[in-house]
XYZ file of C-alpha atoms in Angstrom:
728
model
C 124.652 125.999 173.447
C 124.791 125.199 177.051
C 128.266 124.725 178.365
C 128.993 121.029 179.184
C 131.867 118.972 180.517
C 134.570 117.969 178.032
C 134.333 114.293 179.119
C 130.655 114.272 178.611
C 130.954 115.930 175.193
C 133.527 113.388 173.979
C 131.392 110.468 175.269
C 128.498 111.758 173.277
C 130.205 112.428 169.939
C 129.211 109.183 168.486
C 125.690 109.455 169.788
C 125.210 112.935 168.155
C 126.840 111.533 164.993
C 124.121 108.932 164.973
C 121.187 110.974 165.674
C 121.992 114.167 163.720
C 121.106 112.613 160.346
C 117.698 111.848 161.839
C 116.876 115.460 161.770
C 116.546 117.124 158.299
C 119.275 119.619 158.916
C 121.301 120.654 161.963
C 119.210 123.740 162.594
C 115.786 122.132 161.719
C 113.500 119.582 163.385
C 111.158 117.074 161.885
C 107.411 117.682 161.683
C 106.450 114.512 163.425
C 102.791 113.366 164.082
C 101.390 111.102 166.635
C 99.870 107.955 165.089
C 98.128 105.729 167.628
C 97.915 102.280 165.992
C 96.855 99.391 167.910
C 98.005 96.866 165.340
C 101.175 94.952 166.429
C 104.209 94.940 164.353
C 107.836 93.747 164.689
C 109.198 97.077 165.980
C 106.070 98.729 167.394
C 107.177 102.070 165.723
C 104.423 103.920 163.969
C 105.343 107.044 162.011
C 103.972 108.762 159.076
C 105.614 108.875 155.606
C 107.430 112.027 156.370
C 109.207 110.549 159.377
C 109.430 106.825 158.569
C 113.170 107.071 157.647
C 114.043 109.020 160.599
C 112.161 107.993 163.672
C 112.789 104.144 163.668
C 116.443 104.049 163.780
C 116.923 104.998 167.351
C 114.793 102.076 168.719
C 118.025 99.979 168.386
C 120.862 100.337 170.845
C 123.805 102.630 170.210
C 127.347 101.844 170.968
C 128.288 104.692 173.294
C 130.427 103.613 176.153
C 128.874 104.090 179.557
C 130.274 104.253 183.091
C 127.716 103.665 185.939
C 127.648 103.004 189.604
C 126.364 99.489 189.047
C 124.924 98.306 192.259
C 122.291 96.097 190.529
C 122.083 92.587 191.955
C 122.740 89.768 189.458
C 119.634 88.937 187.542
C 118.702 85.911 185.531
C 117.747 88.104 182.504
C 118.813 91.751 182.303
C 118.181 91.944 178.528
C 116.590 95.260 177.369
C 113.008 94.484 176.562
C 110.594 96.845 174.919
C 107.229 97.118 176.883
C 104.546 95.494 174.828
C 102.265 98.462 175.406
C 104.771 100.926 173.904
C 104.060 102.567 170.597
C 107.102 104.588 169.715
C 106.493 107.717 167.610
C 109.321 110.169 166.870
C 112.644 111.304 167.743
C 114.179 114.756 167.369
C 117.602 116.297 168.357
C 117.763 119.981 169.386
C 121.010 121.723 169.200
C 120.496 124.173 172.067
C 120.814 127.129 169.734
C 118.257 127.298 166.988
C 116.035 125.106 168.867
C 115.885 123.562 172.301
C 114.015 121.287 174.782
C 112.384 123.918 177.008
C 111.628 127.023 174.886
C 111.325 125.776 171.311
C 114.144 127.947 170.300
C 112.531 131.195 171.703
C 114.888 131.690 174.664
C 114.224 132.892 178.142
C 115.330 136.461 177.621
C 112.578 137.178 175.037
C 109.983 135.283 176.968
C 110.709 137.350 180.171
C 111.063 140.619 178.365
C 108.122 140.972 176.045
C 104.995 139.243 174.795
C 106.009 137.202 171.692
C 103.678 136.507 168.862
C 105.426 133.593 166.961
C 105.058 133.909 163.233
C 102.889 131.231 161.613
C 103.100 130.932 157.781
C 99.641 129.331 157.365
C 97.526 130.143 160.423
C 95.023 127.392 159.476
C 97.755 124.850 159.141
C 100.502 125.405 161.622
C 103.411 123.120 161.215
C 104.931 121.070 164.073
C 107.529 123.708 165.080
C 104.908 126.435 165.023
C 102.555 124.436 167.157
C 105.393 123.590 169.616
C 106.280 127.230 169.873
C 102.712 128.119 170.514
C 102.625 125.713 173.427
C 105.946 126.808 174.945
C 105.448 130.578 174.482
C 104.229 132.441 177.430
C 105.165 135.825 179.007
C 107.102 135.238 182.136
C 106.654 138.051 184.697
C 109.920 138.144 186.473
C 108.375 140.352 189.108
C 106.858 137.284 190.660
C 110.389 135.891 191.155
C 110.575 133.401 188.305
C 113.940 133.869 186.698
C 115.475 135.151 190.010
C 114.098 132.902 192.783
C 112.870 129.941 190.987
C 112.655 128.525 187.370
C 115.302 129.660 185.020
C 118.139 131.707 186.275
C 118.230 135.091 184.584
C 121.682 135.789 186.112
C 123.157 132.818 184.287
C 122.011 133.942 180.902
C 124.509 135.440 178.443
C 124.433 136.355 174.750
C 125.698 132.832 174.003
C 123.397 131.049 176.450
C 119.753 131.983 176.796
C 118.624 129.109 178.933
C 118.195 126.832 175.945
C 119.020 123.103 176.605
C 120.324 120.798 173.926
C 119.312 117.156 173.833
C 117.034 114.534 172.426
C 113.227 114.352 172.566
C 111.357 111.127 172.089
C 107.578 110.798 171.869
C 105.581 107.682 172.515
C 102.060 106.409 173.337
C 100.779 103.822 175.751
C 98.829 101.622 173.521
C 95.822 101.227 175.712
C 93.682 104.442 175.822
C 96.385 106.299 173.823
C 98.318 107.890 176.620
C 100.863 110.375 175.319
C 104.335 110.446 176.632
C 107.487 112.636 176.070
C 111.065 111.847 177.076
C 113.687 114.600 177.117
C 117.321 113.508 177.443
C 119.794 116.450 177.971
C 122.978 116.390 176.130
C 124.819 116.361 179.439
C 122.717 113.566 180.980
C 124.683 112.162 183.871
C 125.413 108.453 183.155
C 127.465 107.982 186.190
C 124.736 109.186 188.506
C 121.604 108.586 186.412
C 118.312 110.201 187.371
C 114.850 110.367 185.963
C 112.203 113.067 186.785
C 108.637 112.050 185.897
C 106.176 114.911 185.318
C 102.556 114.099 184.976
C 100.762 116.856 183.131
C 99.210 119.714 185.073
C 95.373 120.135 184.825
C 93.824 118.361 181.752
C 96.814 119.307 179.533
C 98.990 117.202 177.288
C 102.739 116.584 177.145
C 103.632 120.146 176.309
C 102.258 122.110 179.256
C 104.363 125.192 179.463
C 104.981 125.250 183.249
C 105.568 121.566 183.358
C 108.349 121.958 180.895
C 109.779 125.391 181.871
C 109.693 124.945 185.652
C 109.373 121.293 186.668
C 110.952 119.805 183.714
C 113.586 122.526 183.503
C 114.600 121.710 187.107
C 115.338 117.968 186.063
C 117.157 118.977 182.950
C 119.355 121.541 184.834
C 120.249 118.575 187.320
C 121.272 116.524 184.242
C 118.394 114.283 184.616
C 116.207 112.698 181.945
C 112.646 114.102 182.135
C 109.598 112.124 181.160
C 106.122 113.632 180.724
C 102.675 111.909 180.436
C 99.299 113.393 179.604
C 97.429 111.121 182.223
C 95.022 109.992 179.625
C 93.625 113.454 179.037
C 95.676 115.533 176.844
C 94.304 118.120 174.319
C 91.794 115.528 173.319
C 89.352 117.976 171.497
C 87.263 116.638 168.707
C 85.554 118.663 165.913
C 82.277 116.648 165.460
C 81.263 118.337 162.198
C 84.587 117.953 160.510
C 85.657 114.593 162.052
C 88.944 116.080 163.172
C 90.947 115.522 166.375
C 94.504 115.956 167.433
C 97.531 113.686 167.550
C 99.791 113.681 170.625
C 101.975 116.214 168.571
C 98.958 118.400 167.892
C 98.329 117.704 164.295
C 94.673 117.910 163.295
C 93.670 114.837 161.395
C 90.850 112.235 161.256
C 92.661 109.105 162.336
C 95.226 107.977 164.984
C 94.240 110.869 167.325
C 93.947 111.365 171.096
C 90.114 110.878 171.041
C 87.284 110.073 168.619
C 83.919 109.620 170.168
C 81.248 107.266 168.864
C 78.090 109.139 167.808
C 75.140 107.399 166.405
C 73.000 109.345 164.005
C 75.789 112.028 163.820
C 74.141 113.946 161.026
C 70.900 114.340 163.083
C 73.056 115.356 166.169
C 74.948 117.925 164.069
C 71.705 119.448 162.746
C 70.319 119.893 166.085
C 73.502 120.892 167.714
C 75.803 122.724 165.208
C 79.360 123.827 165.977
C 79.763 121.362 168.741
C 82.871 119.489 170.102
C 83.701 116.584 172.308
C 86.622 116.524 174.882
C 88.404 113.434 175.935
C 88.198 113.987 179.801
C 84.483 114.848 179.566
C 83.283 112.324 176.915
C 85.632 109.414 176.639
C 83.662 107.395 179.319
C 86.980 106.006 180.539
C 87.314 107.975 183.780
C 91.149 108.258 183.105
C 91.828 109.543 186.560
C 91.324 106.045 188.032
C 94.612 105.026 186.234
C 96.611 108.138 186.731
C 99.175 106.421 188.993
C 99.564 103.627 186.504
C 100.245 105.980 183.584
C 102.989 107.693 185.584
C 104.731 104.420 186.416
C 104.619 103.289 182.778
C 106.143 106.607 181.728
C 108.994 105.753 184.093
C 109.261 102.341 182.536
C 109.335 103.989 179.042
C 112.223 106.204 180.094
C 114.327 103.259 181.398
C 113.874 101.459 178.171
C 114.854 104.466 176.058
C 117.849 105.298 178.223
C 119.064 101.746 178.181
C 118.673 101.429 174.444
C 120.462 104.702 173.860
C 123.519 104.178 176.212
C 123.918 100.450 176.615
C 126.915 99.076 174.535
C 125.088 95.763 174.118
C 121.503 94.413 174.662
C 121.866 94.471 178.553
C 120.120 97.034 180.646
C 122.665 99.275 182.557
C 120.079 101.538 184.188
C 117.525 100.220 186.678
C 115.640 101.225 189.820
C 118.672 100.307 192.017
C 121.235 102.601 190.475
C 119.001 105.350 189.058
C 117.411 108.149 191.101
C 113.679 108.437 190.262
C 111.564 111.475 191.241
C 107.999 112.371 190.554
C 107.176 116.126 190.362
C 103.633 117.210 189.679
C 101.175 120.080 190.195
C 97.414 120.285 190.500
C 95.949 117.173 188.762
C 99.615 116.191 188.105
C 100.280 116.376 191.737
C 97.467 113.984 192.387
C 98.912 111.659 189.729
C 102.224 111.770 191.484
C 100.658 110.674 194.807
C 98.566 107.999 193.055
C 101.901 106.705 191.562
C 103.516 106.465 194.838
C 100.574 104.488 196.284
C 100.874 102.028 193.324
C 104.693 101.677 193.597
C 105.096 98.409 195.400
C 108.434 97.730 193.437
C 110.276 100.641 195.174
C 110.960 102.258 191.816
C 110.215 105.876 193.009
C 112.681 107.572 195.458
C 110.905 110.821 196.060
C 107.698 112.775 195.225
C 106.803 116.418 195.146
C 103.073 117.238 194.777
C 102.077 120.813 194.455
C 98.486 121.766 195.112
C 97.428 118.113 194.354
C 93.938 117.394 193.172
C 93.561 114.326 195.275
C 90.531 112.579 196.748
C 91.475 110.660 199.912
C 89.278 107.745 200.902
C 87.927 108.590 204.451
C 85.043 106.002 204.165
C 86.629 103.811 206.853
C 88.731 106.474 208.471
C 88.201 109.296 211.013
C 90.533 112.132 210.505
C 90.510 115.456 212.206
C 91.930 118.978 211.822
C 92.864 121.360 214.573
C 93.805 125.009 213.946
C 94.254 126.849 217.168
C 91.256 125.902 219.408
C 89.111 124.999 216.427
C 88.763 121.093 216.093
C 86.775 119.595 213.153
C 86.260 116.356 211.374
C 87.525 116.323 207.988
C 84.969 115.297 205.378
C 85.407 113.347 202.139
C 84.383 115.579 199.304
C 85.471 115.295 195.690
C 86.379 118.260 193.477
C 83.270 117.436 191.484
C 81.054 117.986 194.499
C 82.692 121.128 196.122
C 83.476 122.921 192.941
C 79.873 122.390 191.834
C 78.846 123.896 195.175
C 81.086 126.891 194.695
C 79.666 127.404 191.023
C 76.279 127.449 192.496
C 76.765 130.163 195.213
C 79.791 132.373 194.069
C 77.883 134.459 191.517
C 75.383 135.458 194.185
C 77.997 136.044 196.868
C 80.229 138.446 195.028
C 78.631 141.856 196.123
C 79.344 140.775 199.735
C 83.124 140.430 199.165
C 85.270 143.139 200.680
C 88.386 144.536 199.038
C 91.946 143.612 200.303
C 93.203 146.011 202.845
C 93.522 149.420 201.558
C 92.809 148.472 198.012
C 89.338 149.443 196.903
C 89.388 147.004 193.997
C 87.838 143.533 194.039
C 89.304 141.879 190.810
C 86.565 141.056 188.306
C 83.694 141.951 190.727
C 82.436 144.549 188.255
C 81.776 141.795 185.684
C 78.976 140.467 187.819
C 76.146 142.839 187.389
C 73.438 140.226 187.686
C 74.467 138.768 191.044
C 71.138 139.473 192.645
C 69.309 137.612 189.818
C 71.411 134.524 190.753
C 70.497 135.101 194.395
C 66.868 135.415 193.476
C 66.923 132.221 191.478
C 68.542 130.372 194.370
C 65.911 131.643 196.818
C 63.135 130.484 194.458
C 64.742 127.054 194.401
C 64.822 126.989 198.297
C 68.640 127.013 198.191
C 68.728 130.415 199.923
C 66.529 131.599 202.710
C 66.952 135.416 202.594
C 68.398 135.443 199.021
C 71.208 137.873 199.894
C 74.791 137.861 198.720
C 75.845 137.796 202.485
C 73.938 134.525 203.046
C 75.637 132.990 199.958
C 79.057 134.007 201.091
C 78.362 132.490 204.618
C 77.508 129.156 202.825
C 80.839 129.160 201.052
C 82.661 129.820 204.260
C 80.961 126.877 205.938
C 82.003 124.584 203.045
C 85.653 124.915 202.731
C 86.375 128.549 201.494
C 87.852 130.970 204.032
C 87.488 134.701 204.165
C 91.004 134.959 203.103
C 90.108 133.344 199.772
C 87.003 135.744 199.131
C 88.934 138.201 196.849
C 89.744 135.470 194.305
C 86.229 134.318 193.946
C 85.046 136.648 191.100
C 88.035 135.841 188.932
C 87.888 132.182 189.765
C 84.339 131.802 188.696
C 84.696 134.013 185.657
C 87.753 132.000 184.239
C 86.646 128.539 185.517
C 82.842 128.888 185.782
C 80.819 125.721 185.386
C 83.513 124.140 183.324
C 85.529 123.001 186.286
C 82.893 120.976 188.190
C 81.445 119.785 184.854
C 84.563 118.141 183.600
C 84.860 115.975 186.712
C 81.167 115.205 187.009
C 81.023 114.180 183.348
C 84.239 112.095 183.635
C 83.268 110.321 186.937
C 79.683 109.637 185.643
C 81.194 108.439 182.303
C 78.729 110.568 180.242
C 78.882 110.425 176.521
C 78.928 113.565 174.262
C 75.359 112.801 172.988
C 73.898 112.741 176.514
C 74.416 116.481 176.867
C 74.569 116.165 180.646
C 72.296 118.936 182.257
C 71.585 120.226 178.803
C 75.195 121.510 178.423
C 77.277 120.842 175.389
C 80.687 122.000 174.197
C 80.612 124.579 171.442
C 82.466 127.260 169.648
C 81.353 130.721 170.899
C 81.990 134.221 169.759
C 85.680 134.622 169.643
C 85.852 138.377 169.304
C 85.630 140.317 172.691
C 83.651 143.252 170.993
C 79.981 142.919 172.103
C 80.501 139.335 173.257
C 77.550 137.521 174.672
C 78.858 133.978 174.537
C 76.456 132.739 171.803
C 77.281 129.706 169.746
C 79.052 130.608 166.556
C 81.428 128.915 164.074
C 85.210 129.233 164.586
C 86.286 132.390 162.608
C 88.836 134.283 164.672
C 90.763 131.085 165.572
C 90.939 127.879 163.384
C 90.399 124.469 164.938
C 94.027 123.614 163.818
C 95.294 126.474 166.136
C 93.373 125.403 169.143
C 95.929 122.778 170.244
C 98.596 125.540 170.833
C 96.263 127.512 172.928
C 94.377 124.787 174.921
C 95.064 122.838 178.017
C 92.145 120.478 177.682
C 90.121 122.487 180.140
C 87.010 124.737 179.541
C 86.676 127.643 178.880
C 89.297 128.178 176.190
C 89.990 131.769 176.048
C 90.880 134.314 173.279
C 92.121 137.185 175.358
C 90.307 138.192 178.584
C 86.665 138.568 177.463
C 86.019 136.087 174.602
C 85.872 132.285 174.713
C 86.788 130.035 171.816
C 85.360 126.874 173.146
C 82.964 126.700 176.164
C 80.164 124.854 177.788
C 76.913 126.283 176.451
C 73.363 126.138 177.884
C 71.423 124.420 175.081
C 68.101 125.573 176.579
C 68.843 129.094 177.252
C 65.563 130.999 176.938
C 67.013 133.139 174.139
C 69.537 131.049 172.138
C 72.316 128.572 173.235
C 75.187 130.447 174.850
C 77.790 130.110 177.616
C 76.274 130.187 181.090
C 77.861 133.521 182.151
C 75.371 135.196 179.838
C 72.577 132.768 180.117
C 69.005 133.343 181.025
C 67.372 130.287 182.668
C 64.477 131.900 184.695
C 63.149 134.862 182.724
C 63.890 135.688 179.095
C 66.404 138.436 178.592
C 67.197 138.477 182.287
C 70.764 136.965 182.961
C 70.946 134.734 186.076
C 74.289 132.861 184.986
C 72.323 129.788 184.072
C 71.032 128.896 187.466
C 69.147 125.808 186.345
C 72.282 124.308 184.733
C 74.274 124.970 187.832
C 71.752 123.355 190.096
C 71.594 120.384 187.847
C 75.414 119.973 187.869
C 75.481 120.122 191.683
C 72.670 117.516 191.880
C 74.569 115.298 189.453
C 77.717 115.451 191.567
C 75.890 113.463 194.281
C 74.160 110.828 192.094
C 75.147 107.183 192.345
C 76.412 107.175 188.737
C 78.959 109.898 189.613
C 79.692 108.531 193.006
C 80.772 105.164 191.478
C 83.414 106.992 189.498
C 84.488 108.968 192.535
C 85.171 105.624 194.319
C 87.387 104.553 191.506
C 89.673 107.535 191.933
C 89.867 107.646 195.737
C 93.430 107.660 197.247
C 94.572 105.095 199.978
C 96.977 107.472 201.686
C 99.684 104.734 201.637
C 102.862 106.025 200.078
C 104.929 102.907 201.032
C 107.461 105.104 202.991
C 108.462 107.174 199.906
C 109.981 110.407 200.856
C 107.325 112.875 199.712
C 106.562 116.640 199.924
C 103.048 117.833 199.548
C 103.044 121.626 199.022
C 99.823 123.491 199.233
C 98.613 127.143 199.113
C 96.673 127.898 202.304
C 94.413 130.239 200.073
C 93.845 127.921 197.221
C 90.241 128.258 196.067
C 90.442 125.551 193.430
C 91.980 122.618 195.293
C 90.502 123.287 198.662
C 93.002 122.401 201.452
C 90.489 120.658 203.740
C 89.328 118.172 201.134
C 92.657 117.469 199.466
C 96.054 117.915 201.029
C 95.117 118.328 204.623
C 92.738 115.273 204.544
C 95.347 113.267 202.695
C 98.181 114.030 205.104
C 95.864 113.159 208.069
C 94.929 109.903 206.349
C 98.582 109.085 205.607
C 99.480 109.561 209.354
C 96.796 107.006 210.209
C 97.602 104.516 207.469
C 101.475 104.605 207.488
C 101.916 105.828 211.065
C 105.561 106.272 212.065
C 106.807 104.673 208.873
C 105.516 107.656 206.973
C 108.090 109.871 205.202
C 105.541 112.439 204.123
C 106.297 116.279 204.774
C 103.447 118.666 204.540
C 104.258 122.362 203.653
C 101.335 124.796 203.760
C 102.154 128.215 202.394
C 100.384 131.365 203.500
C 99.239 133.929 200.873
C 99.474 131.267 198.132
C 96.870 129.740 195.864
C 96.600 128.021 192.468
C 97.422 131.394 190.935
C 100.993 132.597 190.611
C 100.779 136.134 192.030
C 100.514 138.044 188.733
C 98.100 141.006 188.412
C 95.401 141.430 189.494
C 96.587 139.368 192.462
C 100.172 140.723 192.573
C 99.548 142.437 195.836
C 97.821 139.611 197.529
C 99.203 136.201 196.352
C 102.668 134.665 195.909
C 103.799 131.944 193.513
C 103.469 128.378 194.858
C 105.887 127.097 192.303
C 108.813 128.660 194.252
C 107.904 126.172 197.164
C 107.579 123.223 194.844
C 111.047 123.814 193.636
C 112.360 124.450 197.183
C 110.839 121.069 198.249
C 112.375 119.034 195.365
C 115.786 120.670 196.087
C 115.462 119.407 199.635
C 114.679 115.915 198.311
C 117.651 116.058 196.022
C 120.005 117.116 198.797
C 118.719 114.300 201.032
C 118.826 111.583 198.328
C 122.179 112.554 196.865
C 123.987 114.118 199.965
C 122.057 112.721 202.989
C 120.896 116.168 204.144
C 118.301 116.029 206.837
C 114.892 116.706 205.528
C 112.665 119.611 206.990
C 109.706 118.680 209.101
C 106.096 119.610 208.224
C 105.441 123.304 208.573
C 103.455 126.261 207.764
C 105.513 128.905 205.867
C 104.723 132.414 206.947
C 105.037 134.670 204.050
C 104.596 138.379 203.375
C 102.522 139.686 200.524
C 104.005 142.212 198.121
C 101.355 144.791 199.081
C 100.472 148.058 197.278
C 97.614 148.510 194.752
C 96.534 145.650 192.518
C 98.588 145.877 189.291
C 101.263 147.984 190.891
C 102.828 145.686 193.449
C 106.736 145.978 193.859
C 109.222 143.328 192.853
C 109.110 140.146 194.867
C 112.031 139.489 197.094
C 113.210 136.975 199.762
C 111.406 139.083 202.284
C 108.124 137.942 200.741
C 109.042 134.242 199.922
C 110.399 132.738 202.992
C 112.041 129.322 202.087
C 111.181 126.012 203.706
C 113.056 125.850 207.053
C 114.982 122.801 208.032
C 114.251 123.580 211.741
C 111.184 125.853 211.779
C 110.084 127.855 214.733
C 107.656 126.149 217.113
C 104.785 128.396 215.978
C 105.360 127.023 212.337
C 105.405 123.185 212.989
C 102.591 121.090 211.761
C 101.850 117.952 213.878
C 100.371 114.843 212.349
C 99.713 111.516 214.062
C 97.035 108.844 213.995
C 94.737 110.761 211.708
C 95.038 114.116 213.638
C 96.500 117.087 211.869
C 97.368 120.123 213.927
C 98.167 123.354 212.286
C 99.621 126.472 214.082
C 97.035 129.088 214.459
């Protein structure tokens, strides 16, 4: 178990004595389920029959004595109140030995040493612990610096302490729309200097995203903070139409009280015409959850305050509040966008600091003129959503790939050899008058004029192969509020061939992987992969000229001639500009007003997924116009960094952006706890690891230059009145 202070241990003896009976045995955890029930009851605690006697006790307050720096002004009513929207699900205590908050009992040494295949007694029916281990099991490549320069600290591990953190885990749901939340309270939570770190889920994942817990959440737990996660209204909301099965917040497959259940008229008729099909919450809920991301984050913080006060107050009076508790929000990709949206909504001064890494954010430039200057190049920044620019990329990347040149002395362009039908896509685009000459060079030039830079080129084959049409489709469908039965652009979500041998992406029933196992493998985004070459779930072209299959193998022009489903890609791009979708985009636009909250935006300069010009750069420029000199926003742009973390096949070209997210939040922590002066906005000049792809040397401090408190003049980023100036 992690070493803790004696005083902390003594003060928590009673707390442990209370909650230990709530778990079946000291070395086991419950098998809780998420039951989203909109009916009101006296305690608002919904649990199944297996956990009914264990999960309700802790909604009442405990009698642990607490010392706090109480600077809260006197209030008329400081009584602890449970939010009306809160549905409390489960509580579990992990001892930091047999099980823990961050690795589900696996430990960091095994995770960073070898690829682990956790044992599952019944593959078609994994229990809660097996599902949790499936989500938190990943191979950590320490050559990228995780374990030495960021994340867990390998040098701190011993035979008695393998990075496992003891503490309490509480799940809950925001009643409206079924937003999943998870609160982790470490055993050594600092009651004298309380802090909360809110982590909105990355991408379209749920509350058990591995990197959220093992990097961002771990940072908070290591600083003795409570960490609260929320799924932003997306989660792993996958629904099996034929079997009427979906997932609870905890990943149990069942037919009721689940994350998402679509309404389908004439379901039998739909199933007969479209067998082996699925619905996904982000794509098909018709809620456009992104419009309320900020609200979901703020409510998760409110949930954390309620639980902490219930747990540690000696009476019914709240002892932790926004005035005496440090609150940070730390998110990446879509979670980074949610972090910024929370700051924009925080008119109660609840949040003290924000770190947004590669945020997926859509700044509202309708009434604002913002510019970007790099060297002597001055340009107006346009307002483009990820739905639009990623659809544009999906249209031209398959054609452009033969024109991409290898990195320096390496003759290898990762995944380029997968695209043997690129010219067929080029021919199809020329036929549709979307190219003039119909050459890969022309397609690549179009990408360079629309946000992608030559430095990004080498990532494009891998980016398209792994993301394909699924990336723009999920946003277009969400913004346009398309239902599952509309089959927008004649696409639908289906199970495909799961075996990589002779895989052609055809629709096929689940055989290699059961539906019940999907929750442990998925992040709510398509495609869902089984290895490198086979998809489990994917978007399929319903009107492929041969048979329905995933677009990478699809023929839309000539039978038996693959063109990567050109007609479907053209349709998705056209949909991204239609009024129905634009209405949804308007609902998610960001104002750029962070109310003076101390904020770091960290973005990889070579990010092909969240293009800098349309996300972070545009947002920073807008913020400088909206907040002016009141702005506390710092922008850190990192060379040789993308949305990828620098593993093979990009180990010689890219560096992990998460190092800089952690560096930024450490600066915030130093400022907010010790008044350290924050760095100014800057470009961080890094050095790639070099060598051949797959054989790059160990990453060192020579590669990852930390954020400088006083950077050189050739690194400083200037921002004022809507003008963003980056050093050349």
